[in-house]
Amino acid sequence: MTLRGTDFRNRLWVAPMCQYSVEAQDGVATDWHLVHLGALARGGAGAVIAEATAVVPEGRISPQDLGLWDDAQVEALRPVTAFVRSQGSVPGVQLAHAGRKASTFRPWSDEQGSVPEADGGWPTVAPSAVAFEGYAVPREMSRDDVVGVVEAFRAAARRSVEAGFGLIELHAAHGYLLHQFLSPLSNERTDEYGGSLENRARLLVDVVRAVRAEVGDELPLLVRFSATDWAEGGWDEHETATVAGWSRDAGADLFDISTGGLVAGVTIPVGLGYQVPFAQHVRETAEVDTGAVGLIVSARQAEEVVAEGRADVVLMAREFLRDPHFPLRAAAELGVELDYVPAQYQRAPFRTA
């Protein structure tokens, strides 16, 4: 597959997975990131997209998140991207701002919810002063704050290129800041960033346009959407398709379609491939390239998604955690000969069970 000037060796990519493993709480990558992301590239993925990486300090989901708000963070990522490239994979990064879901304890902490300022947390911001259930009430952003977010994404995109990333994904899903602006359940603004769909999408489209202008014409740019809030009166797949079209016109190339994350306590019909129909809907309605994600767990299941035209790319997360070499095993199962099995591993041919 080719997007703009970048060739991908296959259509099986690593979805961003938060690692919450920055040791000094300074947003700087560690050896964990090198080994984790490097192993996924060695395992045959077409692209490896690094975790949600904050564009400003207050945009981190947890104090242990990666960041690209400072030039000092660039240097630590260069060995990571260089190794991923050396294994034939495209290194990508997901740029993010967590908004009202920022400053939280990492999942395996003994505590949950918002981290108190006394323990290294910080006040959060959002389109409106509406809290996510169990979290601190955020401060409603001023217009200057919103404009500042656009510039923060622009600067982080520049640093992404300097760090060696060959693909950028903008995180507009899972209840984080850009998603918070998109959904009427979290956006109660009455200015040009609230109300109508065009207004709610304004921040995202401005960010897409700014990032495209910053990185030039050759770099692939993705947007991750939650195609539905799974809640009455919330953001849905029809609005997602419309805004995907607007984002394509602003410079985005492919849309990574997930669901949920904006509100707690909703009923989600989880099952194998349960989010694939949303990727297909956006692909067909907006006439854009999409990626499918969500409980895609086998080679044949992934192959069918692409072969049937339901999505252009399959992104996996948990399956890569279970087996970083999943693409090599998938090729063996599907009877595909690859020329990028690591020479060091050729004494142990990849076979089906």
Short mmCIF file of C-alpha atoms in Angstrom, two decimals:
data_model
loop_
_atom_site.label_atom_id
_atom_site.label_comp_id
_atom_site.label_asym_id
_atom_site.label_seq_id
_atom_site.Cartn_x
_atom_site.Cartn_y
_atom_site.Cartn_z
CA MET A 1 0.00 0.00 0.00
CA THR A 2 1.18 3.53 -0.76
CA LEU A 3 0.03 6.73 0.93
CA ARG A 4 1.46 9.90 -0.58
CA GLY A 5 5.19 9.18 -0.87
CA THR A 6 5.34 6.27 1.58
CA ASP A 7 5.21 2.57 0.73
CA PHE A 8 3.94 0.09 3.32
CA ARG A 9 4.97 -3.54 2.95
CA ASN A 10 1.57 -4.80 4.07
CA ARG A 11 -1.81 -3.68 5.41
CA LEU A 12 -1.43 -5.09 8.92
CA TRP A 13 -0.39 -2.28 11.24
CA VAL A 14 0.19 -1.83 14.96
CA ALA A 15 -2.44 0.37 16.58
CA PRO A 16 -1.27 2.90 19.18
CA MET A 17 -1.13 1.37 22.65
CA CYS A 18 -0.43 3.51 25.72
CA GLN A 19 2.49 2.15 27.74
CA TYR A 20 2.48 4.61 30.67
CA SER A 21 6.19 3.93 31.04
CA VAL A 22 8.00 7.28 31.06
CA GLU A 23 10.12 7.09 34.20
CA ALA A 24 10.89 10.73 34.97
CA GLN A 25 7.41 12.05 34.13
CA ASP A 26 9.06 14.36 31.60
CA GLY A 27 7.59 12.88 28.43
CA VAL A 28 10.96 11.44 27.34
CA ALA A 29 11.07 7.96 25.79
CA THR A 30 12.99 5.20 27.56
CA ASP A 31 14.53 1.85 26.67
CA TRP A 32 11.07 0.31 27.15
CA HIS A 33 9.80 2.21 24.11
CA LEU A 34 12.78 1.15 22.01
CA VAL A 35 12.37 -2.53 22.86
CA HIS A 36 8.55 -2.54 22.72
CA LEU A 37 8.17 -0.72 19.41
CA GLY A 38 11.29 -2.27 17.91
CA ALA A 39 10.03 -5.79 18.56
CA LEU A 40 6.75 -5.00 16.82
CA ALA A 41 8.62 -3.76 13.75
CA ARG A 42 10.87 -6.83 13.74
CA GLY A 43 7.73 -8.95 13.80
CA GLY A 44 6.66 -7.85 10.33
CA ALA A 45 4.08 -5.07 10.80
CA GLY A 46 3.62 -2.67 7.91
CA ALA A 47 3.55 0.29 10.28
CA VAL A 48 4.12 0.67 14.00
CA ILE A 49 2.25 3.61 15.53
CA ALA A 50 3.55 4.77 18.89
CA GLU A 51 1.22 5.51 21.77
CA ALA A 52 -0.81 8.67 22.39
CA THR A 53 1.93 11.30 22.64
CA ALA A 54 1.00 14.57 24.28
CA VAL A 55 1.36 17.86 22.43
CA VAL A 56 1.41 19.82 25.72
CA PRO A 57 2.22 18.68 29.30
CA GLU A 58 -1.38 19.12 30.45
CA GLY A 59 -2.50 16.94 27.53
CA ARG A 60 -1.00 13.75 28.97
CA ILE A 61 -3.41 11.00 29.97
CA SER A 62 -1.10 10.14 32.85
CA PRO A 63 2.12 11.63 34.22
CA GLN A 64 3.96 8.66 32.67
CA ASP A 65 2.96 9.43 29.04
CA LEU A 66 5.24 10.26 26.13
CA GLY A 67 5.34 13.85 24.91
CA LEU A 68 6.48 15.94 21.97
CA TRP A 69 5.94 19.39 23.42
CA ASP A 70 9.65 20.05 23.85
CA ASP A 71 12.65 19.73 21.55
CA ALA A 72 14.46 17.76 24.27
CA GLN A 73 12.01 14.88 23.74
CA VAL A 74 12.98 14.50 20.09
CA GLU A 75 16.45 13.07 20.67
CA ALA A 76 15.25 10.10 22.72
CA LEU A 77 12.85 9.02 19.96
CA ARG A 78 15.39 9.01 17.14
CA PRO A 79 16.90 5.60 18.01
CA VAL A 80 13.36 4.18 18.20
CA THR A 81 12.31 5.38 14.76
CA ALA A 82 15.68 4.42 13.25
CA PHE A 83 15.35 0.84 14.49
CA VAL A 84 11.74 0.53 13.32
CA ARG A 85 12.80 1.69 9.86
CA SER A 86 15.76 -0.70 9.85
CA GLN A 87 13.28 -3.56 10.20
CA GLY A 88 11.30 -2.45 7.16
CA SER A 89 8.34 -0.95 9.00
CA VAL A 90 7.08 2.65 8.91
CA PRO A 91 7.37 4.37 12.31
CA GLY A 92 4.29 6.38 13.20
CA VAL A 93 3.20 8.50 16.15
CA GLN A 94 -0.22 9.36 17.50
CA LEU A 95 -0.38 13.01 18.60
CA ALA A 96 -2.91 13.64 21.33
CA HIS A 97 -4.38 15.91 23.98
CA ALA A 98 -6.43 14.16 26.65
CA GLY A 99 -8.52 17.19 27.67
CA ARG A 100 -10.85 16.30 30.56
CA LYS A 101 -9.44 12.75 30.67
CA ALA A 102 -5.91 13.96 31.44
CA SER A 103 -3.98 13.75 34.72
CA THR A 104 -5.17 10.26 35.62
CA PHE A 105 -3.49 7.35 37.35
CA ARG A 106 -2.10 4.71 35.02
CA PRO A 107 -4.23 1.56 34.80
CA TRP A 108 -2.22 -0.67 37.13
CA SER A 109 -2.01 1.94 39.90
CA ASP A 110 -3.63 1.18 43.24
CA GLU A 111 -5.62 4.38 42.78
CA GLN A 112 -7.95 5.41 39.98
CA GLY A 113 -9.38 8.68 38.66
CA SER A 114 -7.67 12.08 38.63
CA VAL A 115 -4.20 12.47 40.09
CA PRO A 116 -4.18 15.24 42.77
CA GLU A 117 -1.84 18.13 42.11
CA ALA A 118 0.03 17.24 45.30
CA ASP A 119 0.89 13.88 43.73
CA GLY A 120 2.04 15.24 40.38
CA GLY A 121 -1.31 15.86 38.72
CA TRP A 122 -2.58 19.09 37.17
CA PRO A 123 -5.84 20.93 36.39
CA THR A 124 -7.51 19.74 33.20
CA VAL A 125 -9.19 21.63 30.37
CA ALA A 126 -12.06 20.80 28.02
CA PRO A 127 -14.46 22.45 25.58
CA SER A 128 -16.94 22.80 28.47
CA ALA A 129 -16.75 22.41 32.24
CA VAL A 130 -18.31 18.93 32.08
CA ALA A 131 -16.41 16.16 33.85
CA PHE A 132 -15.89 12.60 32.72
CA GLU A 133 -17.52 10.35 35.31
CA GLY A 134 -15.26 9.96 38.36
CA TYR A 135 -12.75 12.57 37.18
CA ALA A 136 -12.12 16.17 38.21
CA VAL A 137 -14.21 18.94 36.66
CA PRO A 138 -12.18 20.58 33.85
CA ARG A 139 -11.83 24.27 33.15
CA GLU A 140 -13.69 25.45 30.04
CA MET A 141 -11.18 26.54 27.44
CA SER A 142 -11.06 30.12 26.21
CA ARG A 143 -10.88 30.88 22.52
CA ASP A 144 -7.17 31.62 22.94
CA ASP A 145 -6.75 28.20 24.56
CA VAL A 146 -8.37 26.54 21.56
CA VAL A 147 -6.17 28.39 19.09
CA GLY A 148 -3.19 27.39 21.22
CA VAL A 149 -4.09 23.72 20.81
CA VAL A 150 -3.85 24.06 17.04
CA GLU A 151 -0.39 25.54 17.38
CA ALA A 152 0.64 22.82 19.84
CA PHE A 153 -0.32 20.10 17.35
CA ARG A 154 1.53 21.97 14.62
CA ALA A 155 4.72 22.19 16.69
CA ALA A 156 4.46 18.55 17.78
CA ALA A 157 4.08 17.52 14.13
CA ARG A 158 7.33 19.33 13.31
CA ARG A 159 9.07 17.52 16.17
CA SER A 160 7.60 14.22 14.95
CA VAL A 161 9.36 14.68 11.61
CA GLU A 162 12.58 15.70 13.36
CA ALA A 163 12.35 12.55 15.50
CA GLY A 164 12.16 10.40 12.36
CA PHE A 165 8.51 9.40 12.27
CA GLY A 166 7.16 8.65 8.81
CA LEU A 167 3.47 8.81 9.66
CA ILE A 168 1.36 10.98 11.98
CA GLU A 169 -2.03 10.09 13.44
CA LEU A 170 -4.22 12.69 15.14
CA HIS A 171 -6.16 11.28 18.09
CA ALA A 172 -9.79 12.39 17.76
CA ALA A 173 -11.22 9.31 19.49
CA HIS A 174 -11.78 7.62 22.85
CA GLY A 175 -13.10 10.68 24.63
CA TYR A 176 -9.95 12.79 24.40
CA LEU A 177 -9.88 16.49 23.60
CA LEU A 178 -10.59 16.52 19.85
CA HIS A 179 -13.38 13.98 20.39
CA GLN A 180 -14.71 16.11 23.26
CA PHE A 181 -15.14 19.00 20.83
CA LEU A 182 -16.84 16.76 18.25
CA SER A 183 -19.50 15.33 20.55
CA PRO A 184 -22.50 17.37 21.74
CA LEU A 185 -22.43 15.32 24.95
CA SER A 186 -19.20 17.01 26.04
CA ASN A 187 -19.29 20.24 24.00
CA GLU A 188 -21.82 22.78 25.29
CA ARG A 189 -20.11 25.82 23.79
CA THR A 190 -22.04 28.61 22.12
CA ASP A 191 -19.16 30.18 20.18
CA GLU A 192 -17.70 29.15 16.81
CA TYR A 193 -16.45 25.87 18.35
CA GLY A 194 -19.83 24.59 19.56
CA GLY A 195 -23.38 23.95 18.42
CA SER A 196 -23.52 22.92 14.76
CA LEU A 197 -21.52 20.01 13.38
CA GLU A 198 -19.37 22.44 11.41
CA ASN A 199 -18.54 24.34 14.58
CA ARG A 200 -17.85 21.23 16.67
CA ALA A 201 -15.53 19.94 13.94
CA ARG A 202 -13.74 23.25 13.50
CA LEU A 203 -10.88 22.48 15.91
CA LEU A 204 -10.12 19.10 14.34
CA VAL A 205 -10.21 20.45 10.79
CA ASP A 206 -7.99 23.37 11.83
CA VAL A 207 -5.53 20.91 13.37
CA VAL A 208 -5.49 18.75 10.23
CA ARG A 209 -4.89 21.79 8.06
CA ALA A 210 -2.14 23.12 10.34
CA VAL A 211 -0.32 19.78 10.55
CA ARG A 212 -0.50 19.24 6.80
CA ALA A 213 0.96 22.71 6.22
CA GLU A 214 3.74 21.99 8.72
CA VAL A 215 4.85 18.58 7.45
CA GLY A 216 4.43 19.15 3.72
CA ASP A 217 2.80 17.03 1.05
CA GLU A 218 4.66 13.71 1.34
CA LEU A 219 3.99 12.54 4.91
CA PRO A 220 0.90 10.34 5.46
CA LEU A 221 -1.57 11.86 7.92
CA LEU A 222 -4.19 9.76 9.69
CA VAL A 223 -7.09 10.67 11.96
CA ARG A 224 -8.43 8.25 14.57
CA PHE A 225 -12.16 8.62 15.16
CA SER A 226 -14.55 7.02 17.59
CA ALA A 227 -17.39 6.53 15.13
CA THR A 228 -20.05 6.48 17.83
CA ASP A 229 -20.41 7.41 21.49
CA TRP A 230 -22.84 4.49 21.92
CA ALA A 231 -25.10 7.02 23.66
CA GLU A 232 -28.34 8.72 22.68
CA GLY A 233 -27.78 12.24 21.38
CA GLY A 234 -24.05 11.65 20.95
CA TRP A 235 -21.58 11.62 18.10
CA ASP A 236 -22.36 8.94 15.52
CA GLU A 237 -21.11 7.25 12.35
CA HIS A 238 -22.99 9.66 10.06
CA GLU A 239 -21.28 12.69 11.57
CA THR A 240 -17.99 10.78 11.50
CA ALA A 241 -18.31 10.20 7.76
CA THR A 242 -19.12 13.85 7.14
CA VAL A 243 -16.17 15.13 9.17
CA ALA A 244 -13.88 12.53 7.61
CA GLY A 245 -14.69 14.10 4.24
CA TRP A 246 -13.90 17.55 5.57
CA SER A 247 -10.66 16.26 7.10
CA ARG A 248 -9.67 14.62 3.81
CA ASP A 249 -10.16 17.94 2.06
CA ALA A 250 -7.97 19.58 4.72
CA GLY A 251 -5.14 17.11 4.11
CA ALA A 252 -5.79 13.80 5.93
CA ASP A 253 -5.22 10.53 4.08
CA LEU A 254 -6.70 7.66 6.07
CA PHE A 255 -9.15 7.30 8.96
CA ASP A 256 -8.57 4.82 11.77
CA ILE A 257 -12.06 3.93 13.00
CA SER A 258 -12.66 2.91 16.60
CA THR A 259 -15.67 3.65 18.87
CA GLY A 260 -16.60 4.83 22.34
CA GLY A 261 -14.66 6.34 25.20
CA LEU A 262 -16.49 9.63 25.61
CA VAL A 263 -18.98 8.66 28.30
CA ALA A 264 -18.97 5.95 30.93
CA GLY A 265 -21.64 3.35 31.59
CA VAL A 266 -22.81 2.81 28.02
CA THR A 267 -23.70 -0.59 26.57
CA ILE A 268 -21.30 -1.67 23.83
CA PRO A 269 -22.03 -4.86 21.85
CA VAL A 270 -18.48 -6.14 22.01
CA GLY A 271 -17.64 -9.10 19.80
CA LEU A 272 -15.21 -10.19 17.10
CA GLY A 273 -14.81 -7.38 14.58
CA TYR A 274 -17.58 -5.34 16.19
CA GLN A 275 -16.15 -2.03 14.96
CA VAL A 276 -15.48 -3.09 11.36
CA PRO A 277 -18.96 -2.02 10.13
CA PHE A 278 -18.17 1.53 11.21
CA ALA A 279 -14.95 1.55 9.19
CA GLN A 280 -16.91 0.24 6.21
CA HIS A 281 -19.62 2.89 6.63
CA VAL A 282 -17.11 5.75 6.72
CA ARG A 283 -15.17 4.28 3.79
CA GLU A 284 -18.22 3.97 1.58
CA THR A 285 -20.07 7.12 2.63
CA ALA A 286 -17.15 9.56 2.63
CA GLU A 287 -15.21 7.72 -0.10
CA VAL A 288 -12.04 7.73 1.98
CA ASP A 289 -9.46 5.13 2.99
CA THR A 290 -10.10 3.63 6.41
CA GLY A 291 -8.48 1.35 8.95
CA ALA A 292 -10.44 -1.20 10.97
CA VAL A 293 -9.66 -2.08 14.57
CA GLY A 294 -11.30 -3.88 17.47
CA LEU A 295 -11.17 -7.60 18.31
CA ILE A 296 -9.63 -8.62 15.03
CA VAL A 297 -7.69 -11.61 16.26
CA SER A 298 -6.82 -13.97 13.41
CA ALA A 299 -5.09 -13.88 10.06
CA ARG A 300 -8.14 -14.99 8.11
CA GLN A 301 -10.41 -12.52 9.86
CA ALA A 302 -8.01 -9.68 9.04
CA GLU A 303 -7.60 -10.86 5.46
CA GLU A 304 -11.36 -10.92 4.94
CA VAL A 305 -11.75 -7.33 6.14
CA VAL A 306 -9.38 -6.10 3.45
CA ALA A 307 -10.33 -8.59 0.71
CA GLU A 308 -14.02 -7.77 1.06
CA GLY A 309 -13.35 -4.03 0.83
CA ARG A 310 -14.60 -3.28 4.33
CA ALA A 311 -11.44 -1.33 5.16
CA ASP A 312 -8.09 -0.61 3.54
CA VAL A 313 -5.92 -1.44 6.54
CA VAL A 314 -6.29 -3.61 9.64
CA LEU A 315 -4.82 -2.31 12.87
CA MET A 316 -4.30 -4.66 15.78
CA ALA A 317 -3.33 -4.03 19.39
CA ARG A 318 -3.87 -6.87 21.86
CA GLU A 319 -2.87 -9.53 19.34
CA PHE A 320 0.50 -7.80 18.91
CA LEU A 321 0.97 -7.79 22.68
CA ARG A 322 0.35 -11.53 22.72
CA ASP A 323 2.65 -12.14 19.76
CA PRO A 324 4.86 -9.38 18.31
CA HIS A 325 5.52 -11.69 15.34
CA PHE A 326 1.87 -12.05 14.44
CA PRO A 327 2.32 -10.78 10.82
CA LEU A 328 4.92 -13.48 10.14
CA ARG A 329 2.61 -16.14 11.56
CA ALA A 330 -0.31 -14.70 9.59
CA ALA A 331 1.66 -14.93 6.36
CA ALA A 332 2.43 -18.59 7.07
CA GLU A 333 -1.23 -19.32 7.79
CA LEU A 334 -2.34 -17.61 4.59
CA GLY A 335 0.36 -19.26 2.49
CA VAL A 336 2.19 -16.05 1.65
CA GLU A 337 5.97 -16.06 1.12
CA LEU A 338 7.71 -13.07 2.70
CA ASP A 339 11.17 -11.68 2.03
CA TYR A 340 11.41 -9.89 5.38
CA VAL A 341 11.59 -12.68 7.94
CA PRO A 342 14.59 -11.71 10.11
CA ALA A 343 17.61 -13.77 9.11
CA GLN A 344 18.39 -14.33 12.78
CA TYR A 345 15.08 -16.21 13.18
CA GLN A 346 15.11 -18.36 10.07
CA ARG A 347 16.06 -21.49 12.01
CA ALA A 348 12.58 -21.36 13.54
CA PRO A 349 10.21 -21.09 10.55
CA PHE A 350 6.90 -19.46 11.27
CA ARG A 351 4.12 -21.98 10.89
CA THR A 352 0.50 -22.29 11.74
CA ALA A 353 -0.22 -24.03 15.03
#
